[in-house]
Short mmCIF file of C-alpha atoms in Angstrom, two decimals:
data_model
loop_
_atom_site.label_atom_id
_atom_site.label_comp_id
_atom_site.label_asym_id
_atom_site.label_seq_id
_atom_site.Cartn_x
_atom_site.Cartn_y
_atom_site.Cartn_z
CA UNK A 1 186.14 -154.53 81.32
CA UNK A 2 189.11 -157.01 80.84
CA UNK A 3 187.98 -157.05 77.03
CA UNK A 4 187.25 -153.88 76.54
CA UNK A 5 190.42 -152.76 78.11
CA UNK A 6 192.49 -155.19 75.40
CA UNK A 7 190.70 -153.83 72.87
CA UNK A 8 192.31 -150.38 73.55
CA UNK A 9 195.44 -151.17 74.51
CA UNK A 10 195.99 -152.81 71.08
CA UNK A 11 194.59 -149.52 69.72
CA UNK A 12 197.38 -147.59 71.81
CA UNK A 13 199.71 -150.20 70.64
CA UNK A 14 199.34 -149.05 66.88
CA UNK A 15 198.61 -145.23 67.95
CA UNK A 16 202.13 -145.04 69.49
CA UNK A 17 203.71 -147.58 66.99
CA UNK A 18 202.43 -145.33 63.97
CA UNK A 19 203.95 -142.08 66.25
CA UNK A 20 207.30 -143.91 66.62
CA UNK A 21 207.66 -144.89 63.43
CA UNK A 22 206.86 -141.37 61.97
CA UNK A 23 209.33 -139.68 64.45
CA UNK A 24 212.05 -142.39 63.40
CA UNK A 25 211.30 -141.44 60.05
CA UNK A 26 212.00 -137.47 60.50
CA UNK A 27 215.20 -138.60 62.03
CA UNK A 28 215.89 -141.05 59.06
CA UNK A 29 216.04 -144.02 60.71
CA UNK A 30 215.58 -147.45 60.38
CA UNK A 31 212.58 -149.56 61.15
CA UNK A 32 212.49 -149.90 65.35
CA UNK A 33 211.50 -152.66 66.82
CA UNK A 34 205.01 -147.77 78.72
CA UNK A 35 203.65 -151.39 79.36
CA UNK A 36 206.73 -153.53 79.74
CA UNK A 37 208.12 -150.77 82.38
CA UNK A 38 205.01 -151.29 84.32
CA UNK A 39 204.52 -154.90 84.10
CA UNK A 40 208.50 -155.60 85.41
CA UNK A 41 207.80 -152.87 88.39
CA UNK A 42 204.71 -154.85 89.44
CA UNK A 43 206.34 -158.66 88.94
CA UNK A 44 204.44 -159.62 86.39
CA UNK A 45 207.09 -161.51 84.12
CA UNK A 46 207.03 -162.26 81.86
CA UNK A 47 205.50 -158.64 80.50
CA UNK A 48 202.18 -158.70 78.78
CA UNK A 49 203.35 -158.18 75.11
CA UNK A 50 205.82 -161.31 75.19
CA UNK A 51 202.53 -163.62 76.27
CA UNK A 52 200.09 -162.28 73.84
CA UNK A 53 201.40 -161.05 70.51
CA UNK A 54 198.50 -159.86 69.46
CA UNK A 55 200.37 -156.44 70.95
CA UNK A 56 203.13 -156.75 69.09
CA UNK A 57 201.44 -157.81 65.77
CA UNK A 58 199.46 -154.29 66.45
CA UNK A 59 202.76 -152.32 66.55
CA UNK A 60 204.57 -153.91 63.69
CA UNK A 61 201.70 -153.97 61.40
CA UNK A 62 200.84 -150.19 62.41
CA UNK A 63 204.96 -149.29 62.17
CA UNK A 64 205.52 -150.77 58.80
CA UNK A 65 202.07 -149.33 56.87
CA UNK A 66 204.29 -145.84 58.12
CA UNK A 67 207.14 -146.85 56.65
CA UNK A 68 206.00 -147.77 53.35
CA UNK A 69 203.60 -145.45 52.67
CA UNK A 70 206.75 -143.09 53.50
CA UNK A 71 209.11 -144.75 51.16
CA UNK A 72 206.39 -145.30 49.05
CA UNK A 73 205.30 -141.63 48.36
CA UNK A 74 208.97 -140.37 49.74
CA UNK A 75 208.21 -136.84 47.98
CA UNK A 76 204.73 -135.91 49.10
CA UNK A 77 205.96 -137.20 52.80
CA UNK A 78 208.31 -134.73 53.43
CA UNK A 79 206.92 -131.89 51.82
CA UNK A 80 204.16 -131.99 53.95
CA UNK A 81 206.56 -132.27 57.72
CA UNK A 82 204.29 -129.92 59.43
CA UNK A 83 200.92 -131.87 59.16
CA UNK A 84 202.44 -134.95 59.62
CA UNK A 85 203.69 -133.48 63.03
CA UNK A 86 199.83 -132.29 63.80
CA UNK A 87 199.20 -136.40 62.19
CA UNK A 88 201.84 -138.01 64.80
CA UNK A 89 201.20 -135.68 67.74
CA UNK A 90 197.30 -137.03 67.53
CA UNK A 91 198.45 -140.70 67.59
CA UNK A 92 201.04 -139.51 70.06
CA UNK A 93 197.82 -137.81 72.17
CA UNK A 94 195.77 -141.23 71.80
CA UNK A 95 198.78 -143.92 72.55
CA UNK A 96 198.68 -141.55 75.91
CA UNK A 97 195.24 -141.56 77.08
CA UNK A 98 195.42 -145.18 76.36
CA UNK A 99 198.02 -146.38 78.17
CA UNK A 100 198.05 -144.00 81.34
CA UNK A 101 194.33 -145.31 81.87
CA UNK A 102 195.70 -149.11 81.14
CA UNK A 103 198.18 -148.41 83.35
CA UNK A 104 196.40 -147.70 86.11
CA UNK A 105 193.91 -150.25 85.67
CA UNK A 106 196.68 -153.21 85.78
CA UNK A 107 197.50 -151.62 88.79
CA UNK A 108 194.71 -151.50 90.54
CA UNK A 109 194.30 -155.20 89.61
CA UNK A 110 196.96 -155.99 92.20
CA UNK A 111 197.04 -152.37 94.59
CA UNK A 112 195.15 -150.18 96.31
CA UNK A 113 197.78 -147.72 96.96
CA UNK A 114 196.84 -144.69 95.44
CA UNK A 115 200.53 -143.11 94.44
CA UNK A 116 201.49 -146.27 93.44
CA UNK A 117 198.37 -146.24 90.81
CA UNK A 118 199.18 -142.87 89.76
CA UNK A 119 202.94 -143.20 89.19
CA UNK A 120 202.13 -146.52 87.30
CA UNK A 121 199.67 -145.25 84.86
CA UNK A 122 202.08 -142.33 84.01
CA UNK A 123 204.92 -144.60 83.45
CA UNK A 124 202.60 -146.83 80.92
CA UNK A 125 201.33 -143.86 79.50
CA UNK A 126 205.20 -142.00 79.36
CA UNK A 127 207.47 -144.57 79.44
CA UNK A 128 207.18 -145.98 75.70
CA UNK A 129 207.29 -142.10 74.07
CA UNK A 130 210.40 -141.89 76.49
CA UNK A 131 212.52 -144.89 75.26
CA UNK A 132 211.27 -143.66 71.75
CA UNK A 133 212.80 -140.39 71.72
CA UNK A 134 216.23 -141.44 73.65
CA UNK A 135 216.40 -144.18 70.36
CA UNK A 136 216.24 -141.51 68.24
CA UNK A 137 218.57 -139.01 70.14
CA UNK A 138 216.33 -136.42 70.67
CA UNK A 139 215.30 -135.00 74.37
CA UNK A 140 212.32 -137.07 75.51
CA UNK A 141 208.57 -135.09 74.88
CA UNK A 142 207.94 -135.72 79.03
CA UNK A 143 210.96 -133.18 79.77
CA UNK A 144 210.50 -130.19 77.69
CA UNK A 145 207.32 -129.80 76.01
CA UNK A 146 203.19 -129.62 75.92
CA UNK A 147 202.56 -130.79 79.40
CA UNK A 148 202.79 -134.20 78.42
CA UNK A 149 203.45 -135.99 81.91
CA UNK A 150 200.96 -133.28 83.41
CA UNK A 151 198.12 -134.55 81.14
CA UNK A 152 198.60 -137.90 81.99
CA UNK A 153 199.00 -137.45 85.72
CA UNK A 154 195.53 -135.19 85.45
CA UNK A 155 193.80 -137.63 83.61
CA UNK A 156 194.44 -140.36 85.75
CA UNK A 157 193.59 -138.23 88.54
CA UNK A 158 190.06 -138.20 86.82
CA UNK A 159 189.85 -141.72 86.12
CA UNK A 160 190.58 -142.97 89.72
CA UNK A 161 188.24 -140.23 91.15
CA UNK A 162 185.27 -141.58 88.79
CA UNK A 163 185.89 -144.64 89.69
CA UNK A 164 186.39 -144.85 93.19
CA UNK A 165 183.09 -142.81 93.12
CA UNK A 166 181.12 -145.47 91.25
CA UNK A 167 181.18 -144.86 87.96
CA UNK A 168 180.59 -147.45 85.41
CA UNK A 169 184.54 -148.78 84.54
CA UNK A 170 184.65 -148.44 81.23
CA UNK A 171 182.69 -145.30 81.33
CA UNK A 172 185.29 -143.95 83.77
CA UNK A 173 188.15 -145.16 81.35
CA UNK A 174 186.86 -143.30 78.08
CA UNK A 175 186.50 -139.74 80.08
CA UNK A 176 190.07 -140.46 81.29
CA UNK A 177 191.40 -141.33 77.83
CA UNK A 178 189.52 -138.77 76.13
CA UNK A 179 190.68 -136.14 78.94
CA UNK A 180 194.24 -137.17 78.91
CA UNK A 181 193.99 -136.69 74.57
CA UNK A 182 191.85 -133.51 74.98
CA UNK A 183 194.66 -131.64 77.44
CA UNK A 184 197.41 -133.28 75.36
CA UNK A 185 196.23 -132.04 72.00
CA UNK A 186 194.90 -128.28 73.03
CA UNK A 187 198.52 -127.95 74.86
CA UNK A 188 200.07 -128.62 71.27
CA UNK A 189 197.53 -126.25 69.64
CA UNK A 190 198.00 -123.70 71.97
CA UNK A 191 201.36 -124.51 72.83
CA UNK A 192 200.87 -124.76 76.88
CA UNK A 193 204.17 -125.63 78.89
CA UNK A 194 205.40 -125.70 82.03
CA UNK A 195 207.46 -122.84 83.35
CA UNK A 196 211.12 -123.93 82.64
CA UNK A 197 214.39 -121.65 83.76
CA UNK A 198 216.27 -119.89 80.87
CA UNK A 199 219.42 -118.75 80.93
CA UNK A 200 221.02 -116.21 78.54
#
């Protein structure tokens, strides 16, 4: 499981580096430089992606194939904003599934306590789309928009039920991750939010 599980989380590394680099783009930024947040709340320091860089090869080599196919083909790149959104809000769907279910599993490594599980695989799975947005001055996805921490919180909901009910691990971590994408990507599609108060 402990492979498997590093497997995907460098996947998730370069799904959410290729989604912050293409929202940094939109907002014409430079290049920019979840898991850190989670691995400081449980006291394991140093965090995971300053021991192996194997995570943070994934990210920069993910981030900077954006970029310069961007500034490569600069024309074609913003012509086509809208399905680059659809492009970024998949790798946005997949960085989530990944790390909400990574989350959790790190902290059931070292807990038993239920809410603490839960609140620690949203954070992983929130926490590095959050920082991204507030970068890039823009009002983080979690607040406003396609049920984001909802899919992650019922997704990991899923996960911990399979496995606490025997399910094979890794088994139990694709239906999460594939849950937690499924929800996230159909809320896009069909543009599901949360009730939110207007005023005129």
């Amino acid at each position: 499981m402990e492979n498997t599980m590093f497997v995907l989380e460098l996947i998730g590394a370069a799904a959410f580096a290729v989604s912050g680099a293409m929202a940094a783009i939109k907002r014409h930024a430079d290049i920019l430089g979840g898991g850190v947040i989670r691995d400081v709340l449980l006291g394991q320091l140093p965090p995971k992606m300053f021991i192996s860089y194997w995570y943070l090869l994934a990210a920069v080599l993910a981030s900077l194939i954006v970029f310069f196919d961007a500034y490569i083909r600069k024309e074609k790149y913003f012509a086509n904003k809208d399905k680059l959104s659809e492009i970024n809000n998949i790798f946005d769907a997949v960085g989530l599934g990944v790390f909400t279910v990574s989350g959790m599993n790190t902290a059931m490594g070292v807990s038993d306590n239920v809410i603490l599980i839960l609140t620690l695989g949203v954070i992983t799975g929130v926490g590095g789309g959050m920082l991204r947005d507030m970068m890039i001055n823009k009002m983080p996805k979690v607040l406003r928009k396609h049920v984001y921490a909802v899919a992650s919180l019922s997704g990991g909901i899923l996960y911990y039920v399979l496995h606490i009910v025997g399910v094979n691990d890794i088994l139990s971590a694709v239906i999460g991750m594939v849950f937690i994408f499924a929800v996230r990507v159909l809320a896009t599609a069909y543009k599901w939010n949360l009730p939110s108060v207007k005023f005129d």
